[in-house]
Amino acid sequence: MSAIAPTKPTTYLQVLDAEGNVVNPSLMPNLTDEQLRSLMHKMVFTRIWDQRAIKLTRQGRLGFYAPVGGQEASMIGSEAATEKEDFLFPSYRDVPQSVWHGWPLYQAFLYSRGHQHGGQFPQDVHVIMPQIIIGAQIVQTAGTALAFKLRKEKRVAFTYIGDGGTSQGDFYEGINFAGAYQAPAVFVVQNNQFAISVPVALQTAAETLANKAVAAGIPGVQVDGMDVLAVYGAMKQAVDRARAGEGPSLIETMTFRYGPHTMSGDDPTRYRSKELEEEWQKKDPLVRFRNFLQSKNLWSKEDEDLVIEEAKAAVNDALAKADAYQKMTIPGLIDSMFKTLPADLIAQRTEFDS
Ligand SMILES: Cc1ncc(C[n+]2csc(CCOP(=O)(O)OP(=O)(O)O)c2C)c(N)n1
């Protein structure tokens, strides 16, 4: 026997197969029919708005946008297992979780356009502006979770990072800190297999990204990220553990983004094969969950059509509200930064006004 052995393989959780059959009944989360329908509602809504957002970006009506198609189960299943009081630290792709956690859609559109009001969250919405700096949100989550622990608040801080982000120093720093202080945090690694164009195999020699939790002394689990029930179940356990004072967890969701990295110019056909894309499209989270719900008479074509109409109307309303929102001005930007303006900014503002 060699004294130096490879890392232990990670546990992999799956509830539904690609056709929507239950393959692991013991992992089935405890959800009411209404909660099951709500997961489907949110996934369909998100798919429609994502498709619309892609078109709007092409028309120049939105600014920065990172497509989410394919990742709905990973995003919706995880956010649905949290409470409103829990604090979300999203990254640029995590707009759906932020909206389902309370961020008004029109503000997400303003954020996409670079308007400062997009990031001025309502007081009771516990979400911070999506992070662009890869990994910074992991450290912020660990710190916020520790604050909840010190204040004896039964709240959880949760966050998302991509596969590529787990190569960043902040990732190791944050999960280590959370582990050391047993802070109530949940870290979701959405492994969509590419960091822009770089595949996971070029990022790390780790067998799985969930295994990275081992060094931080926290539990790590790998989940079928195209299976909303598996994601929900894993997240619920992690959130419950954190709230009960049992410390942080890391969840790696195996998923795939169908679109480009962002709408700002990359072409996935230059770094991904058609076969790989087709292979993952066969695992589509909406198809399998729709099959599952229909087999239980919990979803119909009429239900789906209603959500599609609702989503289209919501996007139109949000867009109209974003269009009508007061345009940003330089004095407005300066005034919004401080309660009392410092002298140098007063001077700059006066110079600008004159
Ligand atoms: C600190 C830092 N370095 C580099 C970048 C540029 N950058 C933006 S997205 C990205 C790749 C991220 O890939 P991944 O973490 O897998 O997330 P995904 O977008 O696939 O969900 C990089 C390198 C950045 N935003 N921040």
mmCIF file of C-alpha atoms and ligand atoms in Angstrom:
data_model
loop_
_atom_site.group_PDB
_atom_site.id
_atom_site.type_symbol
_atom_site.label_atom_id
_atom_site.label_comp_id
_atom_site.label_asym_id
_atom_site.label_seq_id
_atom_site.Cartn_x
_atom_site.Cartn_y
_atom_site.Cartn_z
ATOM 1 C CA MET A 1 0.000 0.000 0.000
ATOM 2 C CA SER A 2 1.303 3.446 -0.906
ATOM 3 C CA ALA A 3 1.499 5.963 1.915
ATOM 4 C CA ILE A 4 0.601 8.696 -0.536
ATOM 5 C CA ALA A 5 -2.894 7.931 -1.809
ATOM 6 C CA PRO A 6 -5.277 9.973 -3.985
ATOM 7 C CA THR A 7 -8.026 12.026 -2.350
ATOM 8 C CA LYS A 8 -11.212 10.182 -1.518
ATOM 9 C CA PRO A 9 -13.954 10.560 -4.153
ATOM 10 C CA THR A 10 -16.755 12.923 -3.259
ATOM 11 C CA THR A 11 -20.319 11.826 -2.607
ATOM 12 C CA TYR A 12 -22.532 12.557 -5.636
ATOM 13 C CA LEU A 13 -26.224 13.283 -5.083
ATOM 14 C CA GLN A 14 -28.975 12.742 -7.622
ATOM 15 C CA VAL A 15 -32.733 12.320 -7.131
ATOM 16 C CA LEU A 16 -34.066 12.341 -10.718
ATOM 17 C CA ASP A 17 -32.533 10.836 -13.837
ATOM 18 C CA ALA A 18 -32.573 12.708 -17.156
ATOM 19 C CA GLU A 19 -36.085 11.394 -17.921
ATOM 20 C CA GLY A 20 -37.476 12.585 -14.607
ATOM 21 C CA ASN A 21 -37.664 9.173 -12.886
ATOM 22 C CA VAL A 22 -36.846 9.034 -9.182
ATOM 23 C CA VAL A 23 -33.588 7.104 -8.858
ATOM 24 C CA ASN A 24 -32.867 7.800 -5.180
ATOM 25 C CA PRO A 25 -36.136 7.918 -3.192
ATOM 26 C CA SER A 26 -34.234 8.230 0.088
ATOM 27 C CA LEU A 27 -32.838 11.612 -1.063
ATOM 28 C CA MET A 28 -36.239 13.028 -2.033
ATOM 29 C CA PRO A 29 -36.612 16.360 -0.185
ATOM 30 C CA ASN A 30 -39.676 16.913 1.943
ATOM 31 C CA LEU A 31 -41.673 19.373 -0.203
ATOM 32 C CA THR A 32 -45.388 20.037 -0.575
ATOM 33 C CA ASP A 33 -47.052 19.886 -3.992
ATOM 34 C CA GLU A 34 -47.191 23.683 -3.989
ATOM 35 C CA GLN A 35 -43.468 23.945 -3.266
ATOM 36 C CA LEU A 36 -42.718 21.497 -6.083
ATOM 37 C CA ARG A 37 -44.837 23.541 -8.482
ATOM 38 C CA SER A 38 -43.146 26.706 -7.312
ATOM 39 C CA LEU A 39 -39.719 25.317 -8.257
ATOM 40 C CA MET A 40 -40.988 24.631 -11.786
ATOM 41 C CA HIS A 41 -42.663 28.023 -11.966
ATOM 42 C CA LYS A 42 -39.396 29.772 -11.089
ATOM 43 C CA MET A 43 -37.340 27.706 -13.524
ATOM 44 C CA VAL A 44 -39.684 28.348 -16.470
ATOM 45 C CA PHE A 45 -39.930 32.049 -15.572
ATOM 46 C CA THR A 46 -36.140 32.299 -15.388
ATOM 47 C CA ARG A 47 -35.634 30.525 -18.739
ATOM 48 C CA ILE A 48 -38.040 32.942 -20.458
ATOM 49 C CA TRP A 49 -36.494 36.023 -18.921
ATOM 50 C CA ASP A 50 -32.989 34.769 -19.744
ATOM 51 C CA GLN A 51 -33.943 34.274 -23.402
ATOM 52 C CA ARG A 52 -35.486 37.734 -23.445
ATOM 53 C CA ALA A 53 -32.473 39.312 -21.729
ATOM 54 C CA ILE A 54 -30.153 37.803 -24.362
ATOM 55 C CA LYS A 55 -32.246 39.379 -27.135
ATOM 56 C CA LEU A 56 -32.491 42.711 -25.328
ATOM 57 C CA THR A 57 -28.729 42.784 -24.920
ATOM 58 C CA ARG A 58 -28.281 42.158 -28.662
ATOM 59 C CA GLN A 59 -30.634 45.072 -29.314
ATOM 60 C CA GLY A 60 -28.564 47.296 -27.066
ATOM 61 C CA ARG A 61 -31.438 47.649 -24.584
ATOM 62 C CA LEU A 62 -29.534 45.992 -21.738
ATOM 63 C CA GLY A 63 -25.849 46.314 -20.944
ATOM 64 C CA PHE A 64 -23.794 43.619 -19.244
ATOM 65 C CA TYR A 65 -25.459 40.191 -19.168
ATOM 66 C CA ALA A 66 -24.237 36.681 -18.313
ATOM 67 C CA PRO A 67 -26.654 34.032 -19.656
ATOM 68 C CA VAL A 68 -28.009 31.406 -17.227
ATOM 69 C CA GLY A 69 -29.856 28.912 -19.472
ATOM 70 C CA GLY A 70 -28.963 25.362 -18.296
ATOM 71 C CA GLN A 71 -28.167 26.497 -14.760
ATOM 72 C CA GLU A 72 -31.767 27.014 -13.573
ATOM 73 C CA ALA A 73 -31.887 23.936 -11.318
ATOM 74 C CA SER A 74 -28.618 24.883 -9.663
ATOM 75 C CA MET A 75 -29.721 28.476 -9.095
ATOM 76 C CA ILE A 76 -33.410 28.055 -8.247
ATOM 77 C CA GLY A 77 -33.062 24.827 -6.241
ATOM 78 C CA SER A 78 -30.416 26.339 -3.983
ATOM 79 C CA GLU A 79 -32.025 29.752 -3.401
ATOM 80 C CA ALA A 80 -35.391 28.127 -2.676
ATOM 81 C CA ALA A 81 -33.871 26.339 0.327
ATOM 82 C CA THR A 82 -32.945 29.619 2.041
ATOM 83 C CA GLU A 83 -35.024 32.058 4.104
ATOM 84 C CA LYS A 84 -35.633 35.720 3.313
ATOM 85 C CA GLU A 85 -33.476 36.789 6.286
ATOM 86 C CA ASP A 86 -30.486 34.814 4.932
ATOM 87 C CA PHE A 87 -27.921 36.981 3.171
ATOM 88 C CA LEU A 88 -26.991 36.320 -0.454
ATOM 89 C CA PHE A 89 -23.653 37.295 -2.010
ATOM 90 C CA PRO A 90 -24.132 36.762 -5.748
ATOM 91 C CA SER A 91 -21.633 36.903 -8.578
ATOM 92 C CA TYR A 92 -22.418 38.457 -11.953
ATOM 93 C CA ARG A 93 -24.273 35.329 -13.213
ATOM 94 C CA ASP A 94 -26.422 34.966 -10.092
ATOM 95 C CA VAL A 95 -29.109 37.458 -11.030
ATOM 96 C CA PRO A 96 -31.948 34.860 -10.825
ATOM 97 C CA GLN A 97 -31.176 33.916 -7.214
ATOM 98 C CA SER A 98 -30.927 37.629 -6.372
ATOM 99 C CA VAL A 99 -34.305 38.372 -7.945
ATOM 100 C CA TRP A 100 -35.970 35.382 -6.251
ATOM 101 C CA HIS A 101 -34.413 36.611 -3.006
ATOM 102 C CA GLY A 102 -36.150 39.961 -3.460
ATOM 103 C CA TRP A 103 -34.138 42.170 -5.855
ATOM 104 C CA PRO A 104 -36.753 43.918 -8.058
ATOM 105 C CA LEU A 105 -36.317 42.878 -11.705
ATOM 106 C CA TYR A 106 -36.283 46.480 -12.942
ATOM 107 C CA GLN A 107 -33.308 47.141 -10.643
ATOM 108 C CA ALA A 108 -31.509 44.127 -12.090
ATOM 109 C CA PHE A 109 -32.048 45.699 -15.533
ATOM 110 C CA LEU A 110 -30.738 49.054 -14.291
ATOM 111 C CA TYR A 111 -27.691 47.251 -12.854
ATOM 112 C CA SER A 112 -27.147 45.648 -16.263
ATOM 113 C CA ARG A 113 -27.107 49.145 -17.749
ATOM 114 C CA GLY A 114 -24.623 50.362 -15.166
ATOM 115 C CA HIS A 115 -27.156 52.592 -13.423
ATOM 116 C CA GLN A 116 -26.318 53.123 -9.762
ATOM 117 C CA HIS A 117 -29.934 52.710 -8.625
ATOM 118 C CA GLY A 118 -29.702 49.059 -9.680
ATOM 119 C CA GLY A 119 -27.431 48.478 -6.710
ATOM 120 C CA GLN A 120 -29.487 50.422 -4.169
ATOM 121 C CA PHE A 121 -31.276 47.450 -2.655
ATOM 122 C CA PRO A 122 -34.480 47.875 -0.654
ATOM 123 C CA GLN A 123 -33.748 47.684 3.101
ATOM 124 C CA ASP A 124 -35.474 44.330 3.580
ATOM 125 C CA VAL A 125 -33.741 42.642 0.638
ATOM 126 C CA HIS A 126 -30.690 40.829 1.941
ATOM 127 C CA VAL A 127 -28.610 40.756 -1.197
ATOM 128 C CA ILE A 128 -25.514 42.721 -2.134
ATOM 129 C CA MET A 129 -24.744 43.910 -5.674
ATOM 130 C CA PRO A 130 -23.439 41.021 -7.850
ATOM 131 C CA GLN A 131 -19.699 40.671 -7.480
ATOM 132 C CA ILE A 132 -17.505 41.027 -10.561
ATOM 133 C CA ILE A 133 -14.201 40.389 -8.777
ATOM 134 C CA ILE A 134 -13.840 36.606 -8.889
ATOM 135 C CA GLY A 135 -13.760 35.188 -5.354
ATOM 136 C CA ALA A 136 -14.327 38.373 -3.363
ATOM 137 C CA GLN A 137 -17.829 37.215 -2.455
ATOM 138 C CA ILE A 138 -16.434 34.140 -0.696
ATOM 139 C CA VAL A 139 -14.527 36.276 1.801
ATOM 140 C CA GLN A 140 -17.499 38.632 2.270
ATOM 141 C CA THR A 141 -19.772 35.652 2.932
ATOM 142 C CA ALA A 142 -17.430 34.185 5.526
ATOM 143 C CA GLY A 143 -17.186 37.534 7.319
ATOM 144 C CA THR A 144 -20.931 38.161 7.283
ATOM 145 C CA ALA A 145 -21.604 34.625 8.515
ATOM 146 C CA LEU A 146 -19.217 35.197 11.414
ATOM 147 C CA ALA A 147 -21.061 38.439 12.229
ATOM 148 C CA PHE A 148 -24.355 36.506 12.368
ATOM 149 C CA LYS A 149 -22.739 34.015 14.718
ATOM 150 C CA LEU A 150 -21.302 36.693 17.011
ATOM 151 C CA ARG A 151 -24.625 38.533 17.111
ATOM 152 C CA LYS A 152 -26.406 35.228 17.808
ATOM 153 C CA GLU A 153 -28.698 35.817 14.806
ATOM 154 C CA LYS A 154 -30.094 32.603 13.350
ATOM 155 C CA ARG A 155 -29.211 33.680 9.831
ATOM 156 C CA VAL A 156 -27.094 32.123 7.124
ATOM 157 C CA ALA A 157 -24.834 33.827 4.570
ATOM 158 C CA PHE A 158 -24.754 32.046 1.235
ATOM 159 C CA THR A 159 -22.880 32.596 -1.980
ATOM 160 C CA TYR A 160 -22.045 31.267 -5.418
ATOM 161 C CA ILE A 161 -18.841 30.925 -7.372
ATOM 162 C CA GLY A 162 -17.913 29.324 -10.695
ATOM 163 C CA ASP A 163 -15.502 26.435 -11.249
ATOM 164 C CA GLY A 164 -12.801 28.856 -12.373
ATOM 165 C CA GLY A 165 -13.326 30.981 -9.279
ATOM 166 C CA THR A 166 -12.252 28.095 -7.058
ATOM 167 C CA SER A 167 -8.701 28.602 -8.404
ATOM 168 C CA GLN A 168 -8.635 32.068 -6.881
ATOM 169 C CA GLY A 169 -6.909 32.776 -3.558
ATOM 170 C CA ASP A 170 -9.993 34.416 -2.062
ATOM 171 C CA PHE A 171 -11.868 31.140 -2.418
ATOM 172 C CA TYR A 172 -9.406 29.222 -0.216
ATOM 173 C CA GLU A 173 -9.114 32.122 2.200
ATOM 174 C CA GLY A 174 -12.880 32.421 2.618
ATOM 175 C CA ILE A 175 -13.734 28.753 3.091
ATOM 176 C CA ASN A 176 -10.798 28.312 5.459
ATOM 177 C CA PHE A 177 -11.919 31.285 7.557
ATOM 178 C CA ALA A 178 -15.518 30.034 7.675
ATOM 179 C CA GLY A 179 -14.314 26.578 8.696
ATOM 180 C CA ALA A 180 -11.986 27.919 11.387
ATOM 181 C CA TYR A 181 -14.772 30.015 12.954
ATOM 182 C CA GLN A 182 -17.567 27.516 12.229
ATOM 183 C CA ALA A 183 -19.460 30.392 10.652
ATOM 184 C CA PRO A 184 -23.008 29.792 9.331
ATOM 185 C CA ALA A 185 -22.125 29.986 5.621
ATOM 186 C CA VAL A 186 -22.980 27.942 2.539
ATOM 187 C CA PHE A 187 -20.700 28.079 -0.504
ATOM 188 C CA VAL A 188 -22.182 26.883 -3.784
ATOM 189 C CA VAL A 189 -19.697 26.127 -6.547
ATOM 190 C CA GLN A 190 -21.574 26.122 -9.836
ATOM 191 C CA ASN A 191 -19.389 23.934 -11.983
ATOM 192 C CA ASN A 192 -20.497 24.837 -15.502
ATOM 193 C CA GLN A 193 -17.187 23.398 -16.690
ATOM 194 C CA PHE A 194 -15.650 26.471 -18.274
ATOM 195 C CA ALA A 195 -14.094 29.620 -16.858
ATOM 196 C CA ILE A 196 -14.867 31.677 -19.960
ATOM 197 C CA SER A 197 -12.963 29.323 -22.329
ATOM 198 C CA VAL A 198 -10.751 27.437 -19.850
ATOM 199 C CA PRO A 199 -11.986 23.919 -18.983
ATOM 200 C CA VAL A 200 -11.899 22.675 -15.390
ATOM 201 C CA ALA A 201 -9.146 20.144 -16.142
ATOM 202 C CA LEU A 202 -6.770 23.032 -16.912
ATOM 203 C CA GLN A 203 -7.720 24.853 -13.695
ATOM 204 C CA THR A 204 -6.984 22.186 -11.109
ATOM 205 C CA ALA A 205 -5.665 18.693 -10.434
ATOM 206 C CA ALA A 206 -8.305 18.223 -7.729
ATOM 207 C CA GLU A 207 -10.508 15.218 -8.436
ATOM 208 C CA THR A 208 -13.628 17.268 -7.705
ATOM 209 C CA LEU A 209 -14.157 20.865 -6.646
ATOM 210 C CA ALA A 210 -16.181 19.645 -3.660
ATOM 211 C CA ASN A 211 -12.991 17.963 -2.451
ATOM 212 C CA LYS A 212 -11.503 21.409 -1.891
ATOM 213 C CA ALA A 213 -13.718 21.577 1.221
ATOM 214 C CA VAL A 214 -11.616 18.851 2.854
ATOM 215 C CA ALA A 215 -8.659 21.138 3.484
ATOM 216 C CA ALA A 216 -10.945 23.734 5.083
ATOM 217 C CA GLY A 217 -12.337 21.071 7.403
ATOM 218 C CA ILE A 218 -15.880 21.543 6.166
ATOM 219 C CA PRO A 219 -18.264 19.077 4.491
ATOM 220 C CA GLY A 220 -18.273 19.114 0.702
ATOM 221 C CA VAL A 221 -20.707 17.362 -1.586
ATOM 222 C CA GLN A 222 -21.154 17.085 -5.341
ATOM 223 C CA VAL A 223 -24.676 17.294 -6.709
ATOM 224 C CA ASP A 224 -26.319 16.755 -10.086
ATOM 225 C CA GLY A 225 -26.811 20.431 -10.873
ATOM 226 C CA MET A 226 -29.402 19.693 -13.582
ATOM 227 C CA ASP A 227 -31.642 18.058 -10.953
ATOM 228 C CA VAL A 228 -33.524 20.697 -8.985
ATOM 229 C CA LEU A 229 -34.582 18.236 -6.266
ATOM 230 C CA ALA A 230 -31.007 17.089 -5.607
ATOM 231 C CA VAL A 231 -29.801 20.687 -5.436
ATOM 232 C CA TYR A 232 -32.662 21.726 -3.145
ATOM 233 C CA GLY A 233 -32.076 18.734 -0.845
ATOM 234 C CA ALA A 234 -28.345 19.364 -0.494
ATOM 235 C CA MET A 235 -28.821 23.094 0.042
ATOM 236 C CA LYS A 236 -31.568 22.595 2.627
ATOM 237 C CA GLN A 237 -29.319 20.327 4.658
ATOM 238 C CA ALA A 238 -26.434 22.782 4.413
ATOM 239 C CA VAL A 239 -28.620 25.749 5.408
ATOM 240 C CA ASP A 240 -30.194 23.802 8.294
ATOM 241 C CA ARG A 241 -26.730 22.750 9.545
ATOM 242 C CA ALA A 242 -25.483 26.323 9.401
ATOM 243 C CA ARG A 243 -28.555 27.677 11.202
ATOM 244 C CA ALA A 244 -28.237 25.007 13.887
ATOM 245 C CA GLY A 245 -24.674 26.170 14.649
ATOM 246 C CA GLU A 246 -22.973 23.220 12.964
ATOM 247 C CA GLY A 247 -20.832 25.328 10.637
ATOM 248 C CA PRO A 248 -20.345 25.908 6.909
ATOM 249 C CA SER A 249 -20.677 23.553 3.933
ATOM 250 C CA LEU A 250 -19.634 23.517 0.317
ATOM 251 C CA ILE A 251 -21.874 22.239 -2.477
ATOM 252 C CA GLU A 252 -20.585 21.652 -5.997
ATOM 253 C CA THR A 253 -23.391 21.599 -8.573
ATOM 254 C CA MET A 254 -22.504 19.875 -11.857
ATOM 255 C CA THR A 255 -24.160 22.061 -14.464
ATOM 256 C CA PHE A 256 -23.732 23.671 -17.882
ATOM 257 C CA ARG A 257 -24.439 27.119 -19.299
ATOM 258 C CA TYR A 258 -25.878 26.778 -22.769
ATOM 259 C CA GLY A 259 -25.002 30.306 -23.852
ATOM 260 C CA PRO A 260 -21.758 32.224 -24.069
ATOM 261 C CA HIS A 261 -19.901 33.261 -20.913
ATOM 262 C CA THR A 262 -21.378 36.758 -21.244
ATOM 263 C CA MET A 263 -23.023 38.729 -24.026
ATOM 264 C CA SER A 264 -19.915 40.891 -24.274
ATOM 265 C CA GLY A 265 -18.262 38.972 -27.061
ATOM 266 C CA ASP A 266 -17.036 35.408 -26.450
ATOM 267 C CA ASP A 267 -17.958 32.667 -28.914
ATOM 268 C CA PRO A 268 -18.387 29.256 -27.214
ATOM 269 C CA THR A 269 -18.053 27.362 -30.507
ATOM 270 C CA ARG A 270 -14.341 28.257 -30.369
ATOM 271 C CA TYR A 271 -13.780 26.277 -27.188
ATOM 272 C CA ARG A 272 -16.693 23.801 -26.824
ATOM 273 C CA SER A 273 -17.689 20.935 -29.090
ATOM 274 C CA LYS A 274 -21.196 20.594 -30.469
ATOM 275 C CA GLU A 275 -21.281 17.060 -29.016
ATOM 276 C CA LEU A 276 -20.618 18.349 -25.495
ATOM 277 C CA GLU A 277 -23.371 20.934 -25.834
ATOM 278 C CA GLU A 278 -25.832 18.325 -27.090
ATOM 279 C CA GLU A 279 -24.865 15.886 -24.343
ATOM 280 C CA TRP A 280 -25.702 18.484 -21.697
ATOM 281 C CA GLN A 281 -28.874 19.660 -23.376
ATOM 282 C CA LYS A 282 -30.180 16.096 -22.963
ATOM 283 C CA LYS A 283 -29.903 16.624 -19.191
ATOM 284 C CA ASP A 284 -32.013 19.775 -19.273
ATOM 285 C CA PRO A 285 -33.349 20.637 -15.799
ATOM 286 C CA LEU A 286 -36.728 21.857 -17.046
ATOM 287 C CA VAL A 287 -37.425 18.771 -19.151
ATOM 288 C CA ARG A 288 -36.693 16.281 -16.399
ATOM 289 C CA PHE A 289 -38.570 18.169 -13.700
ATOM 290 C CA ARG A 290 -41.542 18.741 -16.020
ATOM 291 C CA ASN A 291 -41.666 14.976 -16.674
ATOM 292 C CA PHE A 292 -41.501 14.278 -12.960
ATOM 293 C CA LEU A 293 -44.309 16.734 -12.139
ATOM 294 C CA GLN A 294 -46.497 15.568 -15.002
ATOM 295 C CA SER A 295 -46.181 11.956 -13.822
ATOM 296 C CA LYS A 296 -47.711 13.175 -10.534
ATOM 297 C CA ASN A 297 -50.360 15.307 -12.270
ATOM 298 C CA LEU A 298 -48.780 18.437 -10.814
ATOM 299 C CA TRP A 299 -48.003 20.289 -14.058
ATOM 300 C CA SER A 300 -49.822 20.828 -17.340
ATOM 301 C CA LYS A 301 -49.282 22.659 -20.605
ATOM 302 C CA GLU A 302 -51.755 25.307 -19.370
ATOM 303 C CA ASP A 303 -49.647 25.839 -16.242
ATOM 304 C CA GLU A 304 -46.560 26.294 -18.356
ATOM 305 C CA ASP A 305 -48.267 28.676 -20.807
ATOM 306 C CA LEU A 306 -49.450 30.824 -17.913
ATOM 307 C CA VAL A 307 -45.918 31.143 -16.514
ATOM 308 C CA ILE A 308 -44.543 32.007 -19.950
ATOM 309 C CA GLU A 309 -47.095 34.820 -20.325
ATOM 310 C CA GLU A 310 -46.435 35.999 -16.774
ATOM 311 C CA ALA A 311 -42.673 36.083 -17.375
ATOM 312 C CA LYS A 312 -43.013 38.005 -20.647
ATOM 313 C CA ALA A 313 -45.290 40.560 -18.984
ATOM 314 C CA ALA A 314 -42.941 40.903 -15.995
ATOM 315 C CA VAL A 315 -39.970 41.540 -18.280
ATOM 316 C CA ASN A 316 -41.938 44.147 -20.237
ATOM 317 C CA ASP A 317 -43.036 45.895 -17.033
ATOM 318 C CA ALA A 318 -39.520 45.843 -15.581
ATOM 319 C CA LEU A 319 -38.094 47.192 -18.804
ATOM 320 C CA ALA A 320 -40.654 49.999 -18.953
ATOM 321 C CA LYS A 321 -39.863 50.911 -15.351
ATOM 322 C CA ALA A 322 -36.111 50.837 -16.021
ATOM 323 C CA ASP A 323 -36.590 52.987 -19.162
ATOM 324 C CA ALA A 324 -38.649 55.517 -17.229
ATOM 325 C CA TYR A 325 -36.183 55.689 -14.346
ATOM 326 C CA GLN A 326 -34.426 58.999 -13.968
ATOM 327 C CA LYS A 327 -31.181 59.000 -15.990
ATOM 328 C CA MET A 328 -27.940 59.100 -14.093
ATOM 329 C CA THR A 329 -26.159 62.443 -13.910
ATOM 330 C CA ILE A 330 -22.677 63.265 -12.690
ATOM 331 C CA PRO A 331 -23.913 65.570 -9.862
ATOM 332 C CA GLY A 332 -26.466 62.869 -8.924
ATOM 333 C CA LEU A 333 -23.715 60.272 -8.714
ATOM 334 C CA ILE A 334 -21.520 62.509 -6.541
ATOM 335 C CA ASP A 335 -24.423 63.449 -4.242
ATOM 336 C CA SER A 336 -25.405 59.830 -3.697
ATOM 337 C CA MET A 337 -21.997 58.767 -2.411
ATOM 338 C CA PHE A 338 -21.819 60.700 0.871
ATOM 339 C CA LYS A 339 -24.328 62.025 3.381
ATOM 340 C CA THR A 340 -22.167 65.128 3.731
ATOM 341 C CA LEU A 341 -19.985 65.846 0.727
ATOM 342 C CA PRO A 342 -16.250 66.286 1.430
ATOM 343 C CA ALA A 343 -14.712 69.601 0.366
ATOM 344 C CA ASP A 344 -12.872 68.262 -2.690
ATOM 345 C CA LEU A 345 -16.076 66.779 -4.120
ATOM 346 C CA ILE A 346 -17.996 69.995 -3.409
ATOM 347 C CA ALA A 347 -15.302 71.785 -5.409
ATOM 348 C CA GLN A 348 -15.538 69.286 -8.282
ATOM 349 C CA ARG A 349 -19.321 69.457 -8.289
ATOM 350 C CA THR A 350 -19.259 73.272 -8.342
ATOM 351 C CA GLU A 351 -16.760 73.208 -11.199
ATOM 352 C CA PHE A 352 -18.949 70.729 -13.108
ATOM 353 C CA ASP A 353 -22.089 72.812 -12.550
ATOM 354 C CA SER A 354 -20.473 76.037 -13.740
HETATM 355 C C1 LIG B 1 -10.086 38.707 -9.776
HETATM 356 C C2 LIG B 1 -10.582 38.564 -11.194
HETATM 357 N N1 LIG B 1 -9.779 38.017 -12.134
HETATM 358 C C3 LIG B 1 -10.219 37.889 -13.407
HETATM 359 C C4 LIG B 1 -11.460 38.314 -13.766
HETATM 360 C C5 LIG B 1 -11.952 38.171 -15.209
HETATM 361 N N2 LIG B 1 -12.967 37.102 -15.315
HETATM 362 C C6 LIG B 1 -14.288 37.386 -15.386
HETATM 363 S S1 LIG B 1 -15.231 36.005 -15.477
HETATM 364 C C7 LIG B 1 -13.871 34.995 -15.427
HETATM 365 C C8 LIG B 1 -14.025 33.496 -15.470
HETATM 366 C C9 LIG B 1 -14.885 32.964 -14.378
HETATM 367 O O1 LIG B 1 -15.242 31.636 -14.601
HETATM 368 P P1 LIG B 1 -15.996 30.776 -13.529
HETATM 369 O O2 LIG B 1 -15.506 31.087 -12.159
HETATM 370 O O3 LIG B 1 -15.935 29.355 -13.942
HETATM 371 O O4 LIG B 1 -17.483 31.327 -13.556
HETATM 372 P P2 LIG B 1 -18.668 31.232 -14.615
HETATM 373 O O5 LIG B 1 -18.757 32.599 -15.242
HETATM 374 O O6 LIG B 1 -18.383 30.161 -15.591
HETATM 375 O O7 LIG B 1 -19.905 30.941 -13.828
HETATM 376 C C10 LIG B 1 -12.704 35.745 -15.352
HETATM 377 C C11 LIG B 1 -11.341 35.170 -15.305
HETATM 378 C C12 LIG B 1 -12.272 38.893 -12.751
HETATM 379 N N3 LIG B 1 -13.527 39.313 -13.008
HETATM 380 N N4 LIG B 1 -11.827 38.979 -11.478
#
